[in-house]
């Protein structure tokens, strides 16, 4: 029984190795085919493809920068709103609350 199990395991491992080898061979063939296709296309097509890739990369970079700028703007707007809200809250509290808070802050600082 152990020998049969060992044979089954060996068959399974061999089959996996064959699959991996086939995938690698396919990848290699695709790479060779792509290189040959590039040679056939010539310099004009190469320039066109490179320009297209550069354009796409520039668009992606622009999208990324715009997204970063949007995030920064949103954070600044949030900060501004919080500041305005705090000022309004301070106005509502009045002078007594202001004195109490200042006294507490002094106590904590001491």
Short mmCIF file of C-alpha atoms in Angstrom, two decimals:
data_model
loop_
_atom_site.label_atom_id
_atom_site.label_comp_id
_atom_site.label_asym_id
_atom_site.label_seq_id
_atom_site.Cartn_x
_atom_site.Cartn_y
_atom_site.Cartn_z
CA UNK A 1 0.00 0.00 0.00
CA UNK A 2 2.84 2.37 0.84
CA UNK A 3 4.52 1.58 -2.48
CA UNK A 4 1.29 2.29 -4.36
CA UNK A 5 0.88 5.61 -2.50
CA UNK A 6 4.50 6.52 -3.25
CA UNK A 7 3.98 5.75 -6.96
CA UNK A 8 0.83 7.88 -7.04
CA UNK A 9 2.70 10.75 -5.37
CA UNK A 10 5.57 10.41 -7.89
CA UNK A 11 3.08 10.46 -10.80
CA UNK A 12 1.43 13.57 -9.36
CA UNK A 13 4.78 15.36 -8.91
CA UNK A 14 5.89 14.39 -12.42
CA UNK A 15 2.61 15.71 -13.86
CA UNK A 16 3.08 19.01 -11.99
CA UNK A 17 6.66 19.28 -13.27
CA UNK A 18 5.43 18.66 -16.84
CA UNK A 19 2.84 21.43 -16.47
CA UNK A 20 5.43 23.88 -15.15
CA UNK A 21 7.83 22.98 -17.97
CA UNK A 22 5.08 23.46 -20.56
CA UNK A 23 4.17 26.87 -19.16
CA UNK A 24 7.82 27.95 -19.20
CA UNK A 25 8.20 26.75 -22.79
CA UNK A 26 5.06 28.64 -23.80
CA UNK A 27 6.37 31.81 -22.13
CA UNK A 28 9.72 31.41 -23.92
CA UNK A 29 7.99 30.89 -27.28
CA UNK A 30 5.82 33.96 -26.74
CA UNK A 31 8.89 36.04 -25.90
CA UNK A 32 10.69 34.84 -29.05
CA UNK A 33 7.57 35.52 -31.16
CA UNK A 34 7.28 39.03 -29.72
CA UNK A 35 10.95 39.76 -30.48
CA UNK A 36 10.55 38.53 -34.05
CA UNK A 37 7.37 40.58 -34.49
CA UNK A 38 9.23 43.66 -33.25
CA UNK A 39 11.97 43.06 -35.82
CA UNK A 40 9.36 42.78 -38.59
CA UNK A 41 7.59 45.95 -37.52
CA UNK A 42 10.60 48.18 -38.05
CA UNK A 43 11.75 51.45 -36.51
CA UNK A 44 8.62 53.52 -37.32
CA UNK A 45 6.30 51.12 -35.50
CA UNK A 46 8.77 50.95 -32.62
CA UNK A 47 8.76 54.75 -32.33
CA UNK A 48 4.96 54.83 -32.48
CA UNK A 49 4.61 52.17 -29.78
CA UNK A 50 7.16 53.90 -27.54
CA UNK A 51 5.37 57.23 -27.98
CA UNK A 52 2.06 55.57 -27.10
CA UNK A 53 3.60 53.96 -23.99
CA UNK A 54 5.08 57.33 -22.96
CA UNK A 55 1.69 59.01 -23.44
CA UNK A 56 -0.06 56.37 -21.31
CA UNK A 57 2.61 56.65 -18.61
CA UNK A 58 2.26 60.46 -18.59
CA UNK A 59 -1.52 60.16 -18.23
CA UNK A 60 -1.14 57.72 -15.33
CA UNK A 61 1.35 60.05 -13.63
CA UNK A 62 -1.03 62.99 -14.13
CA UNK A 63 -3.93 60.99 -12.62
CA UNK A 64 -1.74 60.07 -9.64
CA UNK A 65 -0.65 63.69 -9.10
CA UNK A 66 -4.24 64.94 -9.44
CA UNK A 67 -5.41 62.39 -6.88
CA UNK A 68 -2.67 63.46 -4.47
CA UNK A 69 -3.61 67.12 -4.98
CA UNK A 70 -7.28 66.28 -4.32
CA UNK A 71 -6.32 64.54 -1.06
CA UNK A 72 -4.19 67.50 0.07
CA UNK A 73 -6.98 69.96 -0.83
CA UNK A 74 -9.54 67.88 1.08
CA UNK A 75 -7.27 67.75 4.16
CA UNK A 76 -6.73 71.52 4.01
CA UNK A 77 -10.48 72.12 3.64
CA UNK A 78 -11.15 69.83 6.62
CA UNK A 79 -8.56 71.69 8.69
CA UNK A 80 -10.08 75.04 7.70
CA UNK A 81 -13.58 73.85 8.60
CA UNK A 82 -12.38 72.56 11.96
CA UNK A 83 -10.68 75.88 12.68
CA UNK A 84 -13.84 77.83 11.78
CA UNK A 85 -15.96 75.47 13.90
CA UNK A 86 -13.59 75.90 16.85
CA UNK A 87 -13.70 79.70 16.55
CA UNK A 88 -17.49 79.65 16.42
CA UNK A 89 -17.64 77.32 19.41
CA UNK A 90 -15.34 79.68 21.33
CA UNK A 91 -17.65 82.62 20.52
CA UNK A 92 -20.68 80.66 21.76
CA UNK A 93 -18.96 79.65 25.00
CA UNK A 94 -18.45 83.21 26.21
CA UNK A 95 -15.85 84.78 28.50
CA UNK A 96 -16.54 82.64 31.59
CA UNK A 97 -15.91 79.37 29.73
CA UNK A 98 -12.82 80.93 28.13
CA UNK A 99 -11.40 81.82 31.59
CA UNK A 100 -12.17 78.33 32.91
CA UNK A 101 -10.50 76.64 29.95
CA UNK A 102 -7.42 78.88 30.17
CA UNK A 103 -7.13 78.19 33.89
CA UNK A 104 -7.36 74.46 33.23
CA UNK A 105 -4.75 74.66 30.50
CA UNK A 106 -2.42 76.57 32.84
CA UNK A 107 -3.00 73.95 35.55
CA UNK A 108 -2.16 71.12 33.12
CA UNK A 109 0.93 72.96 31.85
CA UNK A 110 2.24 73.59 35.40
#
